mmCIF file of C-alpha atoms in Angstrom:
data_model
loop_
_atom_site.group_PDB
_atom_site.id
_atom_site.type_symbol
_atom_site.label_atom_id
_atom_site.label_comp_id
_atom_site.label_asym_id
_atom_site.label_seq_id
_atom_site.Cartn_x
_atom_site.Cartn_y
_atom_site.Cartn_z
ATOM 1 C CA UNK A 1 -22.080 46.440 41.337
ATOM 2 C CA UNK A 2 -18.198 45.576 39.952
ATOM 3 C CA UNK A 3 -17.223 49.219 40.515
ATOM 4 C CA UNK A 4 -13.942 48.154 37.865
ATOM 5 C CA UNK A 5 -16.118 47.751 35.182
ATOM 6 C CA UNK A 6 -18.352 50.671 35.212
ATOM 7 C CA UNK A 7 -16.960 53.616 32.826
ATOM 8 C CA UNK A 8 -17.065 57.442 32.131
ATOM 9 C CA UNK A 9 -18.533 58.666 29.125
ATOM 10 C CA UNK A 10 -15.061 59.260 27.540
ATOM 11 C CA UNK A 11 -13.488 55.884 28.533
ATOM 12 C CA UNK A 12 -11.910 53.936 25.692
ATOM 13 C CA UNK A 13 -11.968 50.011 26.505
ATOM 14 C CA UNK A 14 -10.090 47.363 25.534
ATOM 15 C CA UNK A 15 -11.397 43.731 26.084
ATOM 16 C CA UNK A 16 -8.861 40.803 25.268
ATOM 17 C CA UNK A 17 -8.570 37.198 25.150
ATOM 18 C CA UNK A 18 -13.399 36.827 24.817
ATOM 19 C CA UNK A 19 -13.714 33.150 25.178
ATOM 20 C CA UNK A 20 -17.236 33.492 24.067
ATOM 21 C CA UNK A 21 -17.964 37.618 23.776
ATOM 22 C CA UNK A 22 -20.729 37.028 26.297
ATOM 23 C CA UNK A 23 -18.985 39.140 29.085
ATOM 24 C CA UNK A 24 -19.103 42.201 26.581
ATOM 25 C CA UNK A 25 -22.727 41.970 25.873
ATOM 26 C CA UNK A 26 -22.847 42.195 30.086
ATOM 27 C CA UNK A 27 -20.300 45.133 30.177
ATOM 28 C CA UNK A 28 -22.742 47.030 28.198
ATOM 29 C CA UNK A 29 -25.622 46.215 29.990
ATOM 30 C CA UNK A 30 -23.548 47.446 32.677
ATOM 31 C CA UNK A 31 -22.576 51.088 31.448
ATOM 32 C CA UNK A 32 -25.816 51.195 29.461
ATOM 33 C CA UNK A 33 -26.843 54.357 31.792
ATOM 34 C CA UNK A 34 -23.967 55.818 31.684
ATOM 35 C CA UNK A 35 -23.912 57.134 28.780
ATOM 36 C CA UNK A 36 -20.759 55.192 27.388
ATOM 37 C CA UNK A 37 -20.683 54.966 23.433
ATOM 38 C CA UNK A 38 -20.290 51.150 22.246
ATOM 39 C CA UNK A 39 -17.901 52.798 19.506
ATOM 40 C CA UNK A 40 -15.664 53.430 22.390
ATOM 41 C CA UNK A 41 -15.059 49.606 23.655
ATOM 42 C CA UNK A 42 -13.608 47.300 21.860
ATOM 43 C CA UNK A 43 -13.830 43.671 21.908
ATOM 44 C CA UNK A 44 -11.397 41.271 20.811
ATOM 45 C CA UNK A 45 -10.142 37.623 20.973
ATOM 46 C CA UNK A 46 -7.027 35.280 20.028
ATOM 47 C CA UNK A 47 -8.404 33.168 17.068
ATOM 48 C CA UNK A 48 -7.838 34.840 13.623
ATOM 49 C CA UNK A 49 -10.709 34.115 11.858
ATOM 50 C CA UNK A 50 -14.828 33.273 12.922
ATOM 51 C CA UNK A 51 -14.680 29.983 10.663
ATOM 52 C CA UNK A 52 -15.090 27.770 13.616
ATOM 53 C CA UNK A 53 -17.177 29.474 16.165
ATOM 54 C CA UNK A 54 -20.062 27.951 18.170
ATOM 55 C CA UNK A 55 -23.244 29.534 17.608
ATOM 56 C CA UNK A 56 -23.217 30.916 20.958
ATOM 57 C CA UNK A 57 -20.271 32.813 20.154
ATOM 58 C CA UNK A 58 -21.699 33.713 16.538
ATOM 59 C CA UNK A 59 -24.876 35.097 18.583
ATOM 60 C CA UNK A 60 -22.866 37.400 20.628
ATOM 61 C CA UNK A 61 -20.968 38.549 18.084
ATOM 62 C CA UNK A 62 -23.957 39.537 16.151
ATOM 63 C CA UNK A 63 -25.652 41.308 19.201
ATOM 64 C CA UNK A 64 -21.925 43.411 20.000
ATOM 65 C CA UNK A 65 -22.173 44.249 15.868
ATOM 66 C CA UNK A 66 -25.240 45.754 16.145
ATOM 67 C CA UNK A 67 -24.802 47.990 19.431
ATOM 68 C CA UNK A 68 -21.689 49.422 17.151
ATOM 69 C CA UNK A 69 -18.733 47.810 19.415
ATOM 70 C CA UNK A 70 -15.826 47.071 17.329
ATOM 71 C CA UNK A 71 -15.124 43.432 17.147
ATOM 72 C CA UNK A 72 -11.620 42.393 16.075
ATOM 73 C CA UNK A 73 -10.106 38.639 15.711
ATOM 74 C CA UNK A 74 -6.742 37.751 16.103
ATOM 75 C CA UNK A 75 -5.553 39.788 18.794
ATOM 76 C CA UNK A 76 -2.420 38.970 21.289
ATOM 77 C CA UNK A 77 -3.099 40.085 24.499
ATOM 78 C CA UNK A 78 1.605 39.601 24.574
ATOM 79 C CA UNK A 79 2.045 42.119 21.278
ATOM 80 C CA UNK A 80 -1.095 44.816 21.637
ATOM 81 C CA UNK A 81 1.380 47.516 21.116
ATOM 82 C CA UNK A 82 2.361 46.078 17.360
ATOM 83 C CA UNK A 83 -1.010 45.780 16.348
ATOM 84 C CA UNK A 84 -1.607 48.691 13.793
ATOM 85 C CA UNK A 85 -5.207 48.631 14.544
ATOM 86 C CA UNK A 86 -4.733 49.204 18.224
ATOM 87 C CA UNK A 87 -2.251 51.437 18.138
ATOM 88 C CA UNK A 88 -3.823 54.947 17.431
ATOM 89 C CA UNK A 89 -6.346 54.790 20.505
ATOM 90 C CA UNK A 90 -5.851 56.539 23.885
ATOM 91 C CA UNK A 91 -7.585 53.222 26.041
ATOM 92 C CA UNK A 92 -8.295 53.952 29.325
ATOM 93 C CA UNK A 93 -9.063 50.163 30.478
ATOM 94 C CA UNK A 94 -7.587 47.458 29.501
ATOM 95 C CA UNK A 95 -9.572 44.076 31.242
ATOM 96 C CA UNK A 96 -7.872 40.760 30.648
ATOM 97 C CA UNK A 97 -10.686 38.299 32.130
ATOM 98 C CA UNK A 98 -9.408 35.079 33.139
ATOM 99 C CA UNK A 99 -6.347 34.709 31.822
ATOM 100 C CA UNK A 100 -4.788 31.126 30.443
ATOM 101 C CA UNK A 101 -2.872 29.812 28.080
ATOM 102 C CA UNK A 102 -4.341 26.946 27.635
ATOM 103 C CA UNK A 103 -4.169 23.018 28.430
ATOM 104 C CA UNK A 104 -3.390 21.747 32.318
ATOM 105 C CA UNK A 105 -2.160 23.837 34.806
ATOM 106 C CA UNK A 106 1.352 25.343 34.205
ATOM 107 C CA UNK A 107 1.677 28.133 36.810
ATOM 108 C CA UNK A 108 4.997 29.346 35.742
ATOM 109 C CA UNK A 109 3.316 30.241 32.164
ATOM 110 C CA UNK A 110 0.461 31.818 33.375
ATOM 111 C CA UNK A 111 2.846 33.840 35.343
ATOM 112 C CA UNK A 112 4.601 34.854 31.871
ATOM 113 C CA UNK A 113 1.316 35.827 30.056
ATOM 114 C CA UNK A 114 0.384 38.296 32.984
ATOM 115 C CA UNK A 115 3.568 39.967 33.072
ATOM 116 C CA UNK A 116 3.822 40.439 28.984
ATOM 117 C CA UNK A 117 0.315 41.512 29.433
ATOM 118 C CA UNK A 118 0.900 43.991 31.742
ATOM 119 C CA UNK A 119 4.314 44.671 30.129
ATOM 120 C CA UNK A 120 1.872 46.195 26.643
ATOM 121 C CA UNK A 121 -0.430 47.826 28.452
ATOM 122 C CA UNK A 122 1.622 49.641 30.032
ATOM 123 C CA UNK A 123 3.776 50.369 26.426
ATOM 124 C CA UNK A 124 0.067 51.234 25.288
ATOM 125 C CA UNK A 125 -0.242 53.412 27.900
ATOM 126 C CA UNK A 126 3.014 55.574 27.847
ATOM 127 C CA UNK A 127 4.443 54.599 24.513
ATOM 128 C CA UNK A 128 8.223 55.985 24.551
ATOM 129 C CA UNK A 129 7.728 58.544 27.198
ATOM 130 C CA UNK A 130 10.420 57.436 29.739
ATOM 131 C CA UNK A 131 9.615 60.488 32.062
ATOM 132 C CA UNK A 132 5.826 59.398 32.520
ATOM 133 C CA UNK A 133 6.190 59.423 36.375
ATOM 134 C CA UNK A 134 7.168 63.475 36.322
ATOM 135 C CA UNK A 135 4.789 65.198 38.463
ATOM 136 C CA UNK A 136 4.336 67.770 35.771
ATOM 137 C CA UNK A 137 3.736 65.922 32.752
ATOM 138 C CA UNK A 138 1.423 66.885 30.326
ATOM 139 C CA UNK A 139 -0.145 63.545 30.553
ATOM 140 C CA UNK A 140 -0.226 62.710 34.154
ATOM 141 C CA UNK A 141 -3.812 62.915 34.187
ATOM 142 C CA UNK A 142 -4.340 60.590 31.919
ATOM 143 C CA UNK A 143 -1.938 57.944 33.185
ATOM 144 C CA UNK A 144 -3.370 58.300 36.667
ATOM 145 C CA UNK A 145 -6.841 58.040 35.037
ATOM 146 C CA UNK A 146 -5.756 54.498 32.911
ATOM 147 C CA UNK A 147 -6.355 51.166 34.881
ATOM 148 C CA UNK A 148 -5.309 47.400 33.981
ATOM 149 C CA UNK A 149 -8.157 44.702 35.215
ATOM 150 C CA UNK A 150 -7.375 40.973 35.992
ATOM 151 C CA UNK A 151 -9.622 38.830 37.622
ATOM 152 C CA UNK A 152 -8.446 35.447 38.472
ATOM 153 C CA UNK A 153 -10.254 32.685 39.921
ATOM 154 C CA UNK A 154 -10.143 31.945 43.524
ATOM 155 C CA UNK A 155 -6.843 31.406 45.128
ATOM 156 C CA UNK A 156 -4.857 32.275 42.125
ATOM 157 C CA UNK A 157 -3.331 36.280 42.649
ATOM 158 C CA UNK A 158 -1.571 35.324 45.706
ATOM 159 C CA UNK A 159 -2.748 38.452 47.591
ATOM 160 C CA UNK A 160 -3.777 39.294 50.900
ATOM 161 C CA UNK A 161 -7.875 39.325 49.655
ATOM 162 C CA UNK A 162 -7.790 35.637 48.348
ATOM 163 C CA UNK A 163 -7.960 32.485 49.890
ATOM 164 C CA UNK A 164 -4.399 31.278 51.778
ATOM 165 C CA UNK A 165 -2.038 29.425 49.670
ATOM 166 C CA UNK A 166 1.207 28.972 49.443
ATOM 167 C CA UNK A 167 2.297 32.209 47.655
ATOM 168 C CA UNK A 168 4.421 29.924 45.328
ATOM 169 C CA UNK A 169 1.793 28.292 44.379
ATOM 170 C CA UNK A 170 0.001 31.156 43.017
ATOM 171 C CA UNK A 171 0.237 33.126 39.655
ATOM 172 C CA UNK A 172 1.901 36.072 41.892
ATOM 173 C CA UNK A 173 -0.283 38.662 40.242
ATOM 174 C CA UNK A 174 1.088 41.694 41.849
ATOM 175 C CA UNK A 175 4.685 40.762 40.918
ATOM 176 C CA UNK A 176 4.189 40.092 37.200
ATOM 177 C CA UNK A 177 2.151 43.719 37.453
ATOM 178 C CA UNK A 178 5.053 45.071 39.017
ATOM 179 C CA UNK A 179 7.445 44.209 36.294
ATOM 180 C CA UNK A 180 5.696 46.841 34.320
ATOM 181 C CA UNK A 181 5.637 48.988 36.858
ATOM 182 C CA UNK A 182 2.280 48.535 37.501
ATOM 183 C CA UNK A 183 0.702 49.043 41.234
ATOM 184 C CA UNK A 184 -2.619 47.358 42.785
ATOM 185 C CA UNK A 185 -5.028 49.738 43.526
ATOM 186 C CA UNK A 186 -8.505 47.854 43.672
ATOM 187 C CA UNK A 187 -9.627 44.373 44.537
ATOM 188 C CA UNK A 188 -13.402 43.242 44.860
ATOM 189 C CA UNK A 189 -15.157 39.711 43.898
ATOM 190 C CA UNK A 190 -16.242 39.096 40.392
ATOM 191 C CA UNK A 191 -19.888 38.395 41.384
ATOM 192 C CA UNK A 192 -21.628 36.041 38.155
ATOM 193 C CA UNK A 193 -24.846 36.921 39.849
ATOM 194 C CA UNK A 194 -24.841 40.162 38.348
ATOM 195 C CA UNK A 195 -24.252 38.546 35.086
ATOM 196 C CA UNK A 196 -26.823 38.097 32.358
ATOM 197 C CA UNK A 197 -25.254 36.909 29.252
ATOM 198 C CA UNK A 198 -21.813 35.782 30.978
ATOM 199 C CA UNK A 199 -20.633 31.805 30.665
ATOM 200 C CA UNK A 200 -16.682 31.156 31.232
ATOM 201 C CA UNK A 201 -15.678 29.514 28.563
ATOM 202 C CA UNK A 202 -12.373 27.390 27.803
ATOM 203 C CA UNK A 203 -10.987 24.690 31.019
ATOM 204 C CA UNK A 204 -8.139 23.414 29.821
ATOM 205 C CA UNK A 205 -8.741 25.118 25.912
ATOM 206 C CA UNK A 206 -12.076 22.975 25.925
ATOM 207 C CA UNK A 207 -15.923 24.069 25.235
ATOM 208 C CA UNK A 208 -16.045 23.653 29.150
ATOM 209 C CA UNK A 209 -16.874 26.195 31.800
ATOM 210 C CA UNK A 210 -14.371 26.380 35.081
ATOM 211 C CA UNK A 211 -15.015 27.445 38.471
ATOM 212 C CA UNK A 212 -15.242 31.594 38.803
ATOM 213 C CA UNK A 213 -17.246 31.494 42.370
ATOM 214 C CA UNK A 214 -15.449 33.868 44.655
ATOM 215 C CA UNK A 215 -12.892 35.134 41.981
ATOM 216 C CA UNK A 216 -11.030 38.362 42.350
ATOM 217 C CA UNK A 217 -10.966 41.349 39.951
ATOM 218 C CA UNK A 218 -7.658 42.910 40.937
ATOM 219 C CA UNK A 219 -7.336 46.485 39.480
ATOM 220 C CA UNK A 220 -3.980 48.225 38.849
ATOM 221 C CA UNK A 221 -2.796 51.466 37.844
ATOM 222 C CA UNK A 222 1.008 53.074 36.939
ATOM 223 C CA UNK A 223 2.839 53.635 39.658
ATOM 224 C CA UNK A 224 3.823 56.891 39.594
ATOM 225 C CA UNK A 225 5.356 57.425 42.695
ATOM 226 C CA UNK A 226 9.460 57.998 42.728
ATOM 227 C CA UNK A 227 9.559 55.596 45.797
ATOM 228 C CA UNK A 228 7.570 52.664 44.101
ATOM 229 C CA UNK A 229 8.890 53.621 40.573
ATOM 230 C CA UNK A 230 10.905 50.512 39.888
ATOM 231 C CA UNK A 231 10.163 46.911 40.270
ATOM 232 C CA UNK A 232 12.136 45.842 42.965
ATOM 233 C CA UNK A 233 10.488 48.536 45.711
ATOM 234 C CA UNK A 234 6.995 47.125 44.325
ATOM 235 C CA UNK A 235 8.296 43.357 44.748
ATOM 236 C CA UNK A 236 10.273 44.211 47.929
ATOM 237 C CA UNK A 237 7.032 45.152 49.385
ATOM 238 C CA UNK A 238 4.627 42.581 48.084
ATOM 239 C CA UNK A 239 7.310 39.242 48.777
ATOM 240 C CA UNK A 240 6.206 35.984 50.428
ATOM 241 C CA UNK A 241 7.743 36.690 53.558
ATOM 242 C CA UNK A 242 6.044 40.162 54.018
ATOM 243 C CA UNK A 243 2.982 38.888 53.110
ATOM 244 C CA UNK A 244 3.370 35.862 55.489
ATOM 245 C CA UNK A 245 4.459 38.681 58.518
ATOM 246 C CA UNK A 246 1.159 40.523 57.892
ATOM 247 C CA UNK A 247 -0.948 37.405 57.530
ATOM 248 C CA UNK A 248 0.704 36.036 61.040
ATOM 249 C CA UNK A 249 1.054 39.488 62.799
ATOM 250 C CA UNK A 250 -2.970 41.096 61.474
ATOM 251 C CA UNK A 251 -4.577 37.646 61.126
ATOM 252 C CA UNK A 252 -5.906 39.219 57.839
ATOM 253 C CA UNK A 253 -8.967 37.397 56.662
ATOM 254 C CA UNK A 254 -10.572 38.026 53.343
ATOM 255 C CA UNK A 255 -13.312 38.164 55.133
ATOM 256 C CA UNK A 256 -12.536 41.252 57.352
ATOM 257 C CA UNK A 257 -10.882 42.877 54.426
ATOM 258 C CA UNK A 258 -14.167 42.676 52.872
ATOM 259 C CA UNK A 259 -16.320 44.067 55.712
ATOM 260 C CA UNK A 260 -13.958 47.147 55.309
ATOM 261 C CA UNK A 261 -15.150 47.419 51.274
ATOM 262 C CA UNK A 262 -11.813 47.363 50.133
ATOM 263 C CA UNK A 263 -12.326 50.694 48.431
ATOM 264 C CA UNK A 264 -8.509 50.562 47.552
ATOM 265 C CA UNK A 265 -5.661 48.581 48.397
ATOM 266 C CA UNK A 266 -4.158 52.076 50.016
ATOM 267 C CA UNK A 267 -6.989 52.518 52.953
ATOM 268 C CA UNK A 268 -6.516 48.362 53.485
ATOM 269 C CA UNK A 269 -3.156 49.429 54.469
ATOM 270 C CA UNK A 270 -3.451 52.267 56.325
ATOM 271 C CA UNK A 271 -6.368 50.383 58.083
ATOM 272 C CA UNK A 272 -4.253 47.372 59.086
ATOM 273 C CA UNK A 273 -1.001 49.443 59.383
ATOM 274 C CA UNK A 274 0.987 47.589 57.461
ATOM 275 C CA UNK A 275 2.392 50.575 55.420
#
């Protein structure tokens, strides 16, 4: 089971960038006994209009219509928090599967579109409260309870849980998260298997499926701690050279991480010591 996906009766969910919508007929399937409302999520991709959709994607649609999701078209997963239709709802999830933005490989944009992504959800979040990380906020419990969810396909998020790369070579997940003050707190595979309806959808902005085998939904969560609370502590921690130190010193496989169940990227740490 993808523990990041399953919800609470009162979660509000925000899907963006559905190649295809079939991962949202699957996310119901997978909170279908849980007694979350298909009012409450609400699915959404980039294109404005359905003028051109296959008729897989017109399928889906129809079958996400039905269960009483709302379905909305021409959303920017860079400017959530200026959509009017968005605006009003208290989400508790926001899941960005797979981001791209589009055409070959260009690392440093894909970098960009996670950060501005992280950068609105977090403006969703909080709006204009600059004191969200006060311990007595009326709304701390709903800021601890909201989480952002980006998988990535294997050997992308530069983190201790995927495959070894050359950090710089990666899309350096937890850093764009941390620009919005964001913190990991959650990593596990994205497992297909457990997939009915779900086909990735858009290589290089074509009708082509790419390569999700042993991808990694990374889950994060405000930081509100005082000594995390800006970006630089978060990035200070998470840099190439720290990560290289624990890789060398621990000889930290994915694998072993794994074994451990990776409940949270806190009892990792305190696990391997590297706090």
């Amino acid at each position: 089971m993808m523990e990041s996906y399953i919800c609470q009766p009162s979660d509000f969910v925000l899907l963006v960038g559905e190649g295809n919508f079939s991962f949202s007929r699957d996310f119901l399937d997978m909170n279908r006994n849980n007694d979350f409302p298909p009012s409450n999520l609400y699915s959404t991709c980039y294109e404005a209009d359905s003028e051109n959709f296959s008729p897989t994607k017109v399928a889906n649609l129809a079958a996400l219509q039905s269960a009483g999701v709302n379905v909305l078209f021409g959303v920017d997963a860079t400017r959530l928090s200026q959509d009017s239709r968005l605006k009003q709802i208290s989400f508790t999830k926001f899941i960005f599967n797979f981001p791209h933005t589009g055409g070959k490989m260009k690392i440093n944009l894909n970098r960009i579109l996670l950060q501005q992504f992280c950068e609105q959800c977090k403006q969703m979040i909080v709006g204009n409260d600059e004191d969200f990380a006060n311990i007595l906020s009326s709304k701390r419990e709903h800021y601890l309870r909201c989480e952002v969810i980006i998988p990535l396909c294997k050997g992308q998020g530069g983190t201790l849980f995927d495959e070894t790369r050359n950090w710089e070579d990666t899309w350096k997940v937890v850093e764009m998260a941390g620009h919005a003050e964001l913190v990991l707190s959650n990593v596990e595979y994205f497992d297909t298997k457990q997939l009915t309806y779900y086909t990735s959808i858009g290589f290089r902005s074509r009708e082509q499926r790419f390569n999700t085998v042993q991808g990694i939904i990374h889950t994060f969560k405000l930081s509100l701690h005082a000594e995390l609370n800006t970006y630089n502590a978060w990035v200070d921690m998470w840099s190439s050279s720290h990560i290289g130190q624990v890789m060398e010193l621990k000889q930290t496989s994915i694998g072993q991480v794994m074994d451990m169940k990776q409940t949270s990227i806190g009892q990792v740490m305190e696990l391997k010591q590297t706090s």
